[in-house]
Coordinates of C-alpha atoms in Angstrom, one line a residue:
Chain A
M1 CA 18.5 -1.9 7.7
P2 CA 17.9 0.9 10.1
L3 CA 20.9 2.6 11.7
K4 CA 21.9 1.8 15.2
W5 CA 24.2 3.0 17.9
V6 CA 25.4 0.8 20.7
L7 CA 26.3 2.5 23.9
H8 CA 27.8 1.1 27.0
W9 CA 27.7 2.2 30.6
Q10 CA 30.8 3.9 31.9
P11 CA 30.9 3.8 35.7
N12 CA 32.5 6.7 37.5
A13 CA 36.0 6.2 38.8
G14 CA 35.8 4.1 41.9
S15 CA 32.3 2.7 41.4
T16 CA 31.1 -0.4 39.7
V17 CA 28.0 -1.4 37.8
N18 CA 25.1 -3.0 39.6
S19 CA 21.6 -4.1 39.0
Q20 CA 20.2 -1.0 40.7
I21 CA 21.6 1.1 37.9
L22 CA 20.1 -1.3 35.4
S23 CA 16.6 -0.9 36.8
E24 CA 17.0 2.9 37.0
V25 CA 17.9 2.9 33.4
S26 CA 14.9 0.9 32.4
Q27 CA 12.6 3.1 34.4
C28 CA 14.1 6.1 32.6
V29 CA 13.3 4.7 29.2
E30 CA 9.7 4.2 30.3
S31 CA 9.6 7.8 31.6
I32 CA 10.3 9.1 28.1
N33 CA 7.3 7.1 26.8
G34 CA 9.2 4.0 25.8
V35 CA 6.8 1.1 25.5
K36 CA 8.3 -2.2 26.6
E37 CA 7.9 -4.8 23.9
G38 CA 9.9 -8.0 24.7
R39 CA 13.2 -9.6 25.5
W40 CA 16.3 -9.7 23.4
R41 CA 19.6 -11.4 23.6
A42 CA 22.9 -11.4 21.8
T43 CA 25.9 -13.6 22.6
L44 CA 29.6 -12.9 22.3
T45 CA 32.2 -15.5 22.4
F46 CA 36.0 -15.1 22.9
Y47 CA 37.9 -17.7 21.1
K48 CA 41.4 -18.9 21.9
P49 CA 43.6 -20.9 19.6
H50 CA 43.9 -24.6 20.3
T51 CA 47.6 -25.3 20.0
R52 CA 49.9 -28.2 20.9
E53 CA 52.6 -26.0 22.2
P54 CA 51.7 -23.3 24.6
T55 CA 54.3 -21.0 22.9
Q56 CA 52.6 -21.3 19.6
A57 CA 49.5 -19.6 20.9
S58 CA 51.0 -16.2 20.8
E59 CA 51.4 -16.4 17.0
F60 CA 47.6 -16.5 16.5
P61 CA 45.2 -13.7 16.9
R62 CA 44.0 -13.4 20.4
D63 CA 41.1 -11.1 19.7
F64 CA 39.0 -13.5 17.6
L65 CA 35.4 -13.1 18.5
G66 CA 32.1 -14.7 17.5
I67 CA 28.8 -12.8 17.8
S68 CA 25.3 -13.8 17.3
L69 CA 22.6 -11.1 17.0
P70 CA 18.9 -11.4 17.6
E71 CA 17.8 -9.8 14.3
Q72 CA 19.8 -12.4 12.3
P73 CA 19.0 -15.8 13.8
N74 CA 20.6 -17.7 11.0
K75 CA 23.9 -15.8 10.9
Y76 CA 27.1 -15.7 12.9
Y77 CA 29.6 -12.9 12.8
L78 CA 33.3 -13.4 13.2
I79 CA 35.7 -10.6 14.0
I80 CA 39.4 -10.2 14.3
R81 CA 39.6 -6.7 15.8
G82 CA 43.3 -6.3 15.5
Q83 CA 43.2 -6.8 11.8
R84 CA 39.9 -5.1 11.3
I85 CA 38.2 -8.1 9.8
V86 CA 34.5 -8.8 10.1
L87 CA 32.7 -11.7 8.4
E88 CA 29.1 -12.7 8.2
A89 CA 28.7 -16.4 8.0
D90 CA 25.9 -18.9 8.3
S91 CA 25.2 -19.9 11.9
S92 CA 26.3 -23.5 11.0
I93 CA 29.9 -22.3 11.0
Q94 CA 29.8 -22.8 14.8
T95 CA 29.3 -26.5 14.2
L96 CA 32.2 -26.5 11.7
M97 CA 34.4 -24.8 14.3
E98 CA 33.6 -27.4 16.9
K99 CA 34.5 -30.1 14.5
L100 CA 37.8 -28.4 13.5
Q101 CA 38.7 -27.8 17.1
S102 CA 41.2 -25.1 15.9
Y103 CA 39.7 -22.5 18.2
K104 CA 38.0 -23.1 21.5
T105 CA 35.7 -21.0 23.6
R106 CA 37.6 -19.0 26.2
V107 CA 34.6 -17.1 27.6
A108 CA 31.1 -16.4 26.4
L109 CA 28.9 -13.5 27.4
Y110 CA 25.2 -12.7 27.1
F111 CA 23.8 -9.3 26.3
D112 CA 20.3 -9.7 27.6
G113 CA 17.4 -7.5 28.4
F114 CA 14.3 -5.7 27.2
Q115 CA 13.3 -3.9 24.1
Y116 CA 11.3 -0.7 24.0
Q117 CA 9.5 1.2 21.2
L118 CA 9.5 5.0 21.2
G119 CA 7.8 6.1 18.0
D120 CA 10.3 5.7 15.2
F121 CA 13.1 4.8 17.7
Q122 CA 13.7 1.3 19.0
L123 CA 15.7 1.0 22.2
R124 CA 17.3 -2.1 23.8
V125 CA 18.7 -2.1 27.4
G126 CA 20.7 -5.1 28.3
K127 CA 23.0 -6.4 31.0
V128 CA 26.3 -8.1 30.2
V129 CA 26.7 -11.4 32.0
P130 CA 28.9 -14.4 31.5
T131 CA 26.9 -17.4 30.2
H132 CA 27.1 -19.4 33.3
S133 CA 26.7 -16.8 36.0
E134 CA 24.6 -13.9 37.1
N135 CA 27.6 -11.7 37.7
L136 CA 26.7 -8.4 36.2
R137 CA 29.7 -7.2 34.2
G138 CA 28.2 -4.2 32.4
I139 CA 25.2 -2.5 30.8
V140 CA 24.7 -1.8 27.1
M141 CA 22.1 0.1 25.3
E142 CA 21.1 0.0 21.6
V143 CA 19.5 3.0 20.0
E144 CA 18.0 2.3 16.6
Y145 CA 16.3 4.9 14.3
L146 CA 14.0 3.0 12.0
P147 CA 13.3 5.4 9.0
I148 CA 17.0 5.9 8.1
S149 CA 19.7 3.4 7.1
S150 CA 22.4 5.9 6.2
M151 CA 24.7 6.6 9.1
E152 CA 25.7 10.0 7.9
K153 CA 22.2 11.2 7.1
G154 CA 21.0 10.0 10.5
R155 CA 23.9 11.2 12.6
Q156 CA 22.3 14.4 13.7
V157 CA 19.1 12.7 14.7
M158 CA 21.0 10.1 16.8
E159 CA 23.2 12.7 18.4
E160 CA 20.2 14.7 19.5
F161 CA 18.5 11.6 20.8
V162 CA 21.5 10.6 22.9
D163 CA 21.6 14.2 24.3
I164 CA 17.9 14.0 25.2
W165 CA 18.5 10.5 26.8
Q166 CA 21.6 11.7 28.7
E167 CA 19.6 14.6 30.0
A168 CA 16.7 12.5 31.2
L169 CA 19.1 10.0 32.8
S170 CA 21.2 12.7 34.6
K171 CA 18.2 13.6 36.7
R172 CA 18.6 10.2 38.5
S173 CA 22.1 11.0 39.7
L174 CA 23.6 7.7 38.8
P175 CA 27.3 7.0 39.3
G176 CA 28.2 6.9 35.6
H177 CA 26.9 7.6 32.2
F178 CA 26.5 6.0 28.8
V179 CA 29.2 6.4 26.2
H180 CA 29.1 6.0 22.5
I181 CA 32.3 5.3 20.6
E182 CA 32.0 5.0 16.9
P183 CA 34.4 2.6 15.4
N184 CA 36.0 3.4 12.1
F185 CA 33.7 1.3 9.9
A186 CA 35.6 2.1 6.8
D187 CA 38.6 0.3 8.3
Y188 CA 36.5 -2.8 8.3
G189 CA 35.5 -2.3 4.7
L190 CA 31.9 -1.3 5.7
A191 CA 29.9 1.3 3.8
D192 CA 27.6 4.1 5.0
S193 CA 24.5 1.9 4.7
Y194 CA 23.9 0.2 8.0
S195 CA 24.1 -3.6 8.3
S196 CA 24.4 -6.3 10.9
Q197 CA 28.2 -6.3 10.3
H198 CA 28.2 -2.8 11.7
S199 CA 26.4 -4.0 14.8
A200 CA 28.9 -6.8 15.2
V201 CA 31.8 -4.3 15.0
Q202 CA 30.1 -2.1 17.5
Y203 CA 29.7 -4.9 20.0
A204 CA 33.3 -5.9 19.6
T205 CA 34.3 -2.3 20.3
V206 CA 32.1 -2.2 23.3
M207 CA 33.6 -5.4 24.6
A208 CA 37.1 -4.0 24.3
Q209 CA 35.9 -0.9 26.3
L210 CA 34.4 -3.1 29.0
I211 CA 37.5 -5.1 29.4
A212 CA 39.6 -2.0 29.6
T213 CA 37.3 -0.6 32.3
V214 CA 37.5 -3.8 34.3
Q215 CA 41.3 -3.9 34.0
A216 CA 41.6 -0.3 35.0
V217 CA 39.5 -1.0 38.1
Q218 CA 41.6 -4.1 38.9
S219 CA 44.9 -2.2 38.5
M220 CA 43.6 0.5 40.8
R221 CA 42.8 -2.0 43.5
S222 CA 46.0 -3.8 43.4
Chain B
M1 CA -53.4 -19.3 16.1
R2 CA -52.5 -15.7 16.4
L3 CA -50.6 -15.1 19.6
H4 CA -50.6 -11.8 21.3
Q5 CA -47.6 -9.9 20.4
P6 CA -46.0 -6.8 22.1
Q7 CA -45.8 -3.7 20.0
L8 CA -42.2 -4.1 19.0
H9 CA -41.4 -6.7 16.4
Q10 CA -40.8 -10.0 18.1
P11 CA -40.9 -12.9 15.8
Q12 CA -42.9 -15.9 17.1
T13 CA -41.2 -19.1 17.6
E14 CA -42.6 -22.5 18.6
E15 CA -41.7 -21.7 22.2
T16 CA -42.4 -18.2 23.2
V17 CA -39.1 -16.4 23.8
P18 CA -39.4 -13.9 26.6
S19 CA -36.7 -11.5 25.5
A20 CA -36.3 -9.6 22.3
E21 CA -34.0 -11.2 19.8
A22 CA -31.2 -9.5 18.0
P23 CA -31.9 -8.4 14.4
P24 CA -29.7 -11.0 12.8
K25 CA -31.7 -13.6 14.6
Q26 CA -34.9 -12.2 13.4
V27 CA -33.7 -12.1 9.9
A28 CA -32.4 -15.6 10.2
L29 CA -35.8 -16.8 11.5
A30 CA -37.6 -15.1 8.7
M31 CA -35.3 -16.7 6.1
D32 CA -35.9 -20.0 7.9
R33 CA -39.6 -19.6 7.7
L34 CA -39.5 -18.6 4.0
G35 CA -37.6 -21.9 3.5
Q36 CA -40.2 -23.7 5.4
A37 CA -42.9 -22.1 3.3
A38 CA -41.1 -23.1 0.1
R39 CA -40.9 -26.7 1.3
L40 CA -44.6 -26.8 2.3
I41 CA -45.5 -25.5 -1.2
A42 CA -43.4 -28.2 -2.7
D43 CA -45.1 -30.8 -0.5
I44 CA -48.5 -29.4 -1.6
R45 CA -47.5 -29.8 -5.2
L46 CA -46.4 -33.3 -4.6
G47 CA -49.6 -34.1 -2.7
A48 CA -51.7 -32.7 -5.6
D49 CA -49.8 -35.0 -8.0
R50 CA -50.6 -37.9 -5.7
L51 CA -54.3 -37.0 -5.5
L52 CA -54.5 -36.9 -9.2
E53 CA -52.7 -40.2 -9.5
A54 CA -55.2 -41.7 -7.0
L55 CA -58.1 -40.4 -9.0
F56 CA -56.6 -41.8 -12.2
V57 CA -56.1 -45.2 -10.6
T58 CA -59.7 -45.3 -9.4
A59 CA -60.8 -44.7 -13.0
Q60 CA -59.1 -48.0 -13.9
P61 CA -61.2 -51.1 -13.5
H62 CA -60.4 -53.9 -11.1
Q63 CA -59.3 -51.7 -8.2
S64 CA -59.6 -52.4 -4.6
T65 CA -60.1 -49.9 -1.9
K66 CA -56.4 -49.0 -2.1
P67 CA -56.9 -45.9 -4.1
L68 CA -59.5 -44.7 -1.6
H69 CA -57.1 -45.1 1.2
L70 CA -54.5 -43.3 -0.7
F71 CA -56.9 -40.5 -1.5
L72 CA -58.0 -40.1 2.1
K73 CA -54.5 -40.2 3.3
E74 CA -53.3 -37.7 0.8
D75 CA -56.3 -35.5 1.5
A76 CA -55.4 -35.4 5.2
S77 CA -51.8 -34.6 4.6
M78 CA -52.7 -31.9 2.1
R79 CA -55.0 -30.2 4.6
Q80 CA -52.2 -30.4 7.1
H81 CA -49.8 -28.8 4.7
F82 CA -52.3 -26.0 3.9
Q83 CA -52.7 -25.5 7.6
D84 CA -49.0 -25.3 8.2
L85 CA -48.6 -22.9 5.3
R86 CA -51.2 -20.7 6.6
S87 CA -49.5 -20.5 10.0
V88 CA -46.1 -19.9 8.5
G89 CA -47.6 -17.2 6.3
R90 CA -49.1 -15.6 9.4
Q91 CA -45.7 -15.7 11.1
L92 CA -44.1 -14.1 8.2
E93 CA -46.7 -11.4 7.9
E94 CA -46.3 -10.6 11.6
S95 CA -42.6 -10.3 11.3
G96 CA -43.0 -8.0 8.4
V97 CA -41.8 -10.1 5.5
L98 CA -44.8 -10.2 3.2
N99 CA -45.7 -6.6 3.8
E100 CA -43.7 -3.5 4.5
S101 CA -45.2 -2.8 7.9
L102 CA -41.9 -3.0 9.7
R103 CA -39.6 -1.6 7.1
S104 CA -39.7 1.9 8.7
R105 CA -39.1 0.5 12.1
S106 CA -35.6 -0.7 11.1
N107 CA -33.3 -1.3 14.0
S108 CA -29.9 0.3 14.4
W109 CA -28.2 -2.7 12.9
G110 CA -29.4 -1.5 9.5
L111 CA -30.9 -4.9 8.8
H112 CA -34.3 -5.1 7.3
M113 CA -36.5 -8.1 7.3
P114 CA -36.4 -10.1 4.1
L115 CA -38.9 -8.9 1.6
V116 CA -40.6 -10.9 -1.1
C117 CA -40.7 -8.7 -4.2
P118 CA -43.6 -8.6 -6.7
D119 CA -41.4 -10.5 -9.2
G120 CA -40.9 -13.3 -6.6
A121 CA -37.3 -12.5 -5.7
V122 CA -36.5 -12.6 -2.0
V123 CA -34.4 -9.8 -0.8
A124 CA -32.7 -11.0 2.3
Y125 CA -30.9 -7.8 3.3
A126 CA -31.7 -4.3 2.3
W127 CA -28.4 -2.7 1.6
K128 CA -29.4 0.8 1.6
R129 CA -26.7 2.2 -0.5
Q130 CA -27.1 -0.4 -3.2
L131 CA -30.8 -0.3 -3.4
A132 CA -31.3 3.5 -2.8
G133 CA -33.3 2.8 0.3
Q134 CA -35.8 0.6 -1.3
A135 CA -35.9 -2.9 -0.2
G136 CA -38.0 -3.9 -3.1
A137 CA -35.7 -2.8 -5.9
S138 CA -35.7 -5.2 -8.7
A139 CA -32.7 -7.0 -10.1
V140 CA -32.5 -4.7 -13.0
D141 CA -32.2 -1.6 -10.8
R142 CA -29.6 -3.2 -8.7
T143 CA -27.6 -4.1 -11.7
R144 CA -27.9 -0.7 -13.1
L145 CA -26.6 0.9 -9.9
A146 CA -23.8 -1.5 -9.6
L147 CA -22.7 -0.8 -13.1
K148 CA -22.8 2.9 -12.5
A149 CA -20.6 2.6 -9.4
F150 CA -18.1 0.4 -11.2
T151 CA -17.9 2.8 -14.2
D152 CA -17.3 5.8 -11.9
Q153 CA -14.4 3.9 -10.2
K154 CA -13.0 2.8 -13.5
R155 CA -13.0 6.4 -14.8
R156 CA -11.4 7.6 -11.7
F157 CA -8.6 5.1 -11.3
F158 CA -8.1 3.8 -14.8
P159 CA -8.7 6.8 -17.0
H160 CA -6.3 5.5 -19.6
L161 CA -8.8 2.7 -20.3
D162 CA -11.4 5.2 -21.5
D163 CA -11.7 5.7 -25.3
G164 CA -12.4 9.1 -26.7
L165 CA -14.0 10.6 -23.6
D166 CA -14.1 14.4 -22.9
D167 CA -11.1 14.3 -20.6
Q168 CA -8.8 13.4 -23.4
G169 CA -10.2 16.1 -25.5
T170 CA -9.5 18.9 -23.1
E171 CA -6.0 17.6 -22.4
S172 CA -4.9 17.8 -26.0
D173 CA -6.4 21.3 -26.2
S174 CA -4.4 22.6 -23.3
K175 CA -1.3 21.1 -24.8
K176 CA -1.8 22.9 -28.0
R177 CA -2.1 26.2 -26.0
C178 CA 1.4 25.7 -24.4
S179 CA 4.1 27.5 -26.3
P180 CA 7.4 25.8 -26.7
Q181 CA 9.5 28.0 -24.4
V182 CA 13.2 28.7 -24.9
Q183 CA 14.1 31.3 -22.4
M184 CA 14.0 30.0 -18.8
A185 CA 15.0 32.6 -16.3
N186 CA 13.5 35.8 -17.6
H187 CA 9.7 35.3 -17.7
H188 CA 8.8 33.7 -14.4
E189 CA 5.1 34.4 -14.3
E190 CA 4.4 33.7 -17.9
L191 CA 6.3 30.5 -17.7
S192 CA 4.4 29.3 -14.7
D193 CA 1.2 29.6 -16.6
Y194 CA 2.3 27.7 -19.7
R195 CA 4.6 25.1 -18.4
T196 CA 4.0 21.5 -19.5
L197 CA 4.6 18.6 -17.3
S198 CA 7.9 17.7 -18.9
D199 CA 9.2 21.3 -18.5
I200 CA 8.3 21.3 -14.8
L201 CA 10.1 18.0 -14.2
M202 CA 13.2 18.8 -16.2
S203 CA 13.7 22.2 -14.6
L204 CA 13.3 20.6 -11.2
E205 CA 15.9 18.1 -12.0
K206 CA 18.3 20.8 -13.1
E207 CA 17.7 23.0 -10.1
V208 CA 17.7 20.5 -7.3
P209 CA 20.9 18.3 -7.1
N210 CA 20.6 15.1 -5.1
L211 CA 17.1 14.6 -6.4
R212 CA 16.2 11.7 -8.6
I213 CA 12.9 12.0 -10.5
F214 CA 11.1 9.0 -12.1
T215 CA 7.8 8.9 -13.9
Y216 CA 5.4 6.0 -14.4
E217 CA 2.2 5.0 -15.9
R218 CA -0.2 4.0 -13.2
L219 CA 0.0 0.3 -13.4
D220 CA 3.8 0.4 -13.9
W221 CA 4.1 2.1 -10.6
L222 CA 2.1 -0.6 -8.8
K223 CA 4.6 -3.2 -10.2
R224 CA 7.5 -1.1 -9.1
A225 CA 6.2 -0.5 -5.6
S226 CA 5.8 -4.2 -5.0
S227 CA 9.3 -4.9 -6.2
L228 CA 10.9 -2.2 -4.0
P229 CA 13.3 -3.7 -1.6
S230 CA 12.0 -3.5 2.0
S231 CA 15.4 -3.6 3.6
A232 CA 18.3 -1.4 2.5
N233 CA 20.9 -4.1 2.2
E234 CA 21.8 -2.8 -1.2
T235 CA 24.4 -0.1 -2.0
S236 CA 23.3 3.0 -3.9
L237 CA 24.9 1.5 -7.0
E238 CA 22.4 -1.4 -7.0
I239 CA 19.5 0.9 -6.4
S240 CA 20.3 3.0 -9.4
K241 CA 20.6 -0.2 -11.5
E242 CA 17.2 -1.2 -10.4
H243 CA 15.8 2.1 -11.4
N244 CA 17.3 1.7 -14.8
L245 CA 15.6 -1.6 -15.1
Y246 CA 12.2 -0.8 -13.9
S247 CA 11.4 2.8 -14.7
S248 CA 9.7 3.3 -18.0
N249 CA 10.0 7.1 -18.5
K250 CA 13.2 8.6 -17.4
L251 CA 13.6 12.3 -18.0
R252 CA 16.9 12.7 -19.7
P253 CA 17.3 15.4 -22.3
G254 CA 16.6 14.0 -25.7
S255 CA 14.9 10.9 -24.6
L256 CA 11.6 12.5 -23.7
S257 CA 8.8 11.9 -26.2
N258 CA 5.4 13.5 -26.2
V259 CA 3.6 10.2 -26.1
A260 CA 5.3 9.2 -22.9
T261 CA 4.4 12.5 -21.2
E262 CA 0.8 12.0 -21.9
K263 CA 0.8 8.7 -20.1
I264 CA 2.5 9.9 -16.9
A265 CA 0.3 9.2 -13.9
V266 CA 2.8 8.8 -11.1
I267 CA 5.9 10.9 -10.3
E268 CA 8.5 9.6 -7.9
L269 CA 10.8 12.0 -6.1
L270 CA 13.7 10.2 -4.5
F271 CA 16.3 11.8 -2.2
P272 CA 18.6 8.8 -1.7
S273 CA 18.8 7.8 1.9
I274 CA 16.4 10.5 3.0
F275 CA 12.9 10.0 1.6
R276 CA 10.8 9.0 -1.3
A277 CA 7.7 11.0 -2.3
I278 CA 5.0 9.7 -4.6
I279 CA 2.7 12.2 -6.4
S280 CA -0.2 11.1 -8.5
L281 CA -1.6 13.1 -11.4
H282 CA -5.2 13.1 -12.4
P283 CA -6.0 13.1 -15.3
V284 CA -3.1 11.2 -16.7
G285 CA -0.4 13.4 -18.3
S286 CA -1.8 16.6 -16.9
T287 CA -0.2 19.0 -14.4
D288 CA -2.9 18.5 -11.8
P289 CA -1.6 16.7 -8.7
D290 CA -4.2 14.5 -7.1
S291 CA -2.4 13.2 -4.0
V292 CA 1.0 13.0 -2.4
A293 CA 2.6 10.7 0.1
F294 CA 6.1 10.4 1.8
F295 CA 7.9 7.2 2.6
S296 CA 11.3 6.0 3.9
P297 CA 13.6 5.1 1.0
D298 CA 13.9 1.6 2.6
E299 CA 10.2 0.9 2.5
G300 CA 8.8 -1.5 -0.1
G301 CA 5.5 -3.0 -0.8
S302 CA 2.2 -2.5 -2.6
Y303 CA 1.2 0.1 0.0
I304 CA 3.7 2.6 -1.4
H305 CA 1.5 4.9 -3.5
A306 CA 0.2 8.4 -3.5
R307 CA -2.6 7.5 -1.1
G308 CA -0.7 5.2 1.0
L309 CA 0.8 5.7 4.5
S310 CA 4.3 5.0 5.6
V311 CA 4.9 2.7 8.6
Y312 CA 7.1 5.4 10.2
H313 CA 5.6 8.2 12.3
V314 CA 7.8 10.9 10.8
F315 CA 6.6 10.2 7.3
R316 CA 3.0 9.7 8.3
C317 CA 3.0 13.2 9.9
I318 CA 4.6 14.7 6.8
T319 CA 2.1 13.0 4.5
E320 CA -0.8 14.4 6.5
H321 CA 0.7 17.8 6.4
A322 CA 1.3 17.5 2.7
A323 CA -2.3 16.7 2.0
M324 CA -3.3 20.1 3.4
A325 CA -0.5 21.8 1.5
L326 CA -1.7 20.2 -1.7
Q327 CA -5.2 21.5 -1.2
S328 CA -3.8 24.9 -0.4
F329 CA -1.8 25.0 -3.6
L330 CA -4.7 23.9 -5.6
G331 CA -7.0 26.4 -4.0
I332 CA -4.6 29.4 -4.4
R333 CA -3.6 28.8 -8.0
A334 CA -4.4 25.5 -9.7
E335 CA -2.2 26.0 -12.7
T336 CA 1.0 26.3 -10.7
A337 CA -0.1 23.8 -8.0
L338 CA 2.2 21.0 -9.3
H339 CA 5.1 23.3 -9.6
S340 CA 4.7 24.6 -6.1
L341 CA 4.0 21.2 -4.7
L342 CA 7.1 19.6 -6.1
R343 CA 9.3 22.4 -4.9
W344 CA 7.7 22.3 -1.5
V345 CA 8.3 18.5 -1.4
C346 CA 12.0 19.2 -2.2
S347 CA 12.3 21.4 0.9
Y348 CA 11.9 18.2 3.0
Q349 CA 15.4 17.0 1.9
T350 CA 16.6 18.6 5.2
I351 CA 14.0 16.8 7.3
F352 CA 16.7 15.1 9.4
T353 CA 19.1 18.0 9.6
K354 CA 17.3 21.2 9.8
V355 CA 16.4 22.4 13.3
C356 CA 13.1 23.9 14.2
S357 CA 12.9 27.6 13.4
K358 CA 11.2 28.2 16.7
C359 CA 12.9 26.1 19.3
G360 CA 16.2 25.5 17.6
R361 CA 16.2 21.8 18.2
L362 CA 16.0 18.9 15.9
L363 CA 14.0 16.4 18.0
L364 CA 11.1 17.3 20.2
M365 CA 8.7 15.2 22.1
D366 CA 5.3 15.6 20.6
K367 CA 3.0 15.7 23.6
K368 CA -0.1 14.4 21.8
A369 CA 1.5 11.5 20.1
A370 CA 4.2 10.9 22.8
L371 CA 6.8 10.6 20.1
L372 CA 10.1 12.2 19.3
L373 CA 9.9 13.8 15.9
P374 CA 12.0 16.2 13.8
P375 CA 10.4 19.4 12.5
V376 CA 7.8 17.9 10.1
Y377 CA 6.0 21.1 9.3
R378 CA 7.1 23.3 6.5
P379 CA 4.8 26.3 5.9
Y380 CA 3.0 26.4 2.6
R381 CA 0.6 29.3 2.9
Q382 CA 2.9 31.9 1.6
F383 CA 5.1 29.4 -0.3
S384 CA 5.4 30.7 -3.8
A385 CA 7.6 28.9 -6.2
L386 CA 7.9 32.2 -8.0
E387 CA 9.9 33.6 -5.2
M388 CA 12.5 30.9 -5.6
S389 CA 15.1 32.2 -8.0
Y390 CA 15.4 30.1 -11.1
T391 CA 18.9 31.2 -11.8
Q392 CA 20.3 29.8 -8.5
P393 CA 19.9 26.2 -7.9
I394 CA 18.5 25.0 -4.6
S395 CA 21.5 23.3 -3.2
S396 CA 22.5 21.7 0.0
A397 CA 21.4 22.7 3.4
K398 CA 24.6 24.7 4.1
E399 CA 23.6 27.4 1.6
T400 CA 21.6 30.4 2.8
N401 CA 18.9 29.7 0.1
N402 CA 17.4 27.2 2.4
D403 CA 16.8 29.8 5.1
L404 CA 13.9 30.9 3.0
A405 CA 12.2 27.6 3.9
Q406 CA 11.4 27.3 7.5
A407 CA 10.7 24.2 9.5
Y408 CA 8.7 23.6 12.7
H409 CA 7.9 20.9 15.1
V410 CA 4.2 20.0 15.3
G411 CA 4.1 21.6 18.7
C412 CA 6.0 24.7 17.7
F413 CA 3.9 25.5 14.7
S414 CA 1.3 28.3 15.0
E415 CA -0.9 30.0 12.4
E416 CA 0.7 33.4 12.9
V417 CA 4.0 32.2 11.7

């Protein structure tokens, strides 16, 4: 499948993300001839182990995530970041987990927004919100280049696109910028040919970054 | 019963229609009336039978006035039928069916009024191309034209089905002319004149690493194209396994046979993860390229062929540019056209890495198409395969050999370059 980069919004020190930034970003996509196509949504769920004794909880992985992606409606992706494990499962595994009750949902988030077509590129801009609130926690952006599925062969094209994008966005003087961090896919046992597992790993990485950012802001305040 | 008609053809209906009707309606009305006329004629025949029957009955003895009533009744209905037939005939005449008075005044829809031919056939629509402009062409002429069109198509797209035609004769002659060459690097110009298809392909394979070449008979390629995976969930190992399974003529030294070369109609050039180019040869087994098209290596489906178009803009642009390049190679020197074309196609292995020779960037917004594209133009005018050194292989983009080949964005390309 076509290769994709997932970027996240890094607010400048001392500022936070807000919906004004989101609308500016969307307008910027349209200004570089992006054609709005439709909505998209991905969900990410943090799981916590369900244990009898509170002390036992620390023995189990705390970074166990479940991700559902819009391009794979019948699949569910499970990740343990600390151990670099990613697994593609049938979406019915969620039912299984509910029955087992071994891991419960701690918090769930939506990545939700609009999709744009720009020639051979497909862009998605999305806000990060908890499932039961409208509290904007972050902004993500997916950049997909459809003709290539090899990450190495498409790297230069993606880098140039992101440069062009950053340049276009910088004209709006927003308090922050988009960041792309490439996880080490080889650690997860993933190959050069892009797949939905790669997307799941990127989202997990983005999540870790967002948490780190929020925690940094909180520690600054306190 | 002739009603006054305006100059332009307006068919009469039972209720006078004030506005002109669209051509399909006129044609439909005319067809309707022809049907009516046919029914009236049938009624008349039936009536005639009944009259004869009545006459016969009267010849029998012991009859009442019943046959007389029958006769009178039938007579009245026959007269009515004739009357109706006359009026339908007049309507048809006026709308130009029974004569050709309105044929020249055909409307812009290209529809002609139905014509009753001398042999009784009703031609509903005059398809100009089929009937060579004559609405009255008979069935024989139509069949003859259709057969000719079919034979032309067959000869063009399925030449291997022809038995003992002239094409085959000239092919074998040119093969006999080719000398089996041994020295590769020393006689560039002589070689380019006498190379056979297998030589061209094998030397290309040796000189361009990273390139996979596959050859097919025409129908085999259609099967292969339809079975290509449309998503690249496979690893390169699986892809090579598939190629082993499906390709019929792989060029490995020692496995090439003359029979196989003569049947090659499609050449597939694959740069894994970069692009796939399909070149078709016509006639089969020759060194005459016919068309070329570029696709993403992840595309699959029956539209993947030398005259097909990729779904991705970058490969569509390259394909359009390649069509012009092909014509240029054929026009400059037809004998080396395939050789030049294949090497020119190979220069696109850097399509996603080589920056534009004019603006120095990889992606540029094409103003006309409002798209971001890499440099899709590679010049072909002065491209001569003979300039490429045969002793040095064309290797990766990092080597200076590739500086010979330049690349431009659509907007950066100008004729002077």
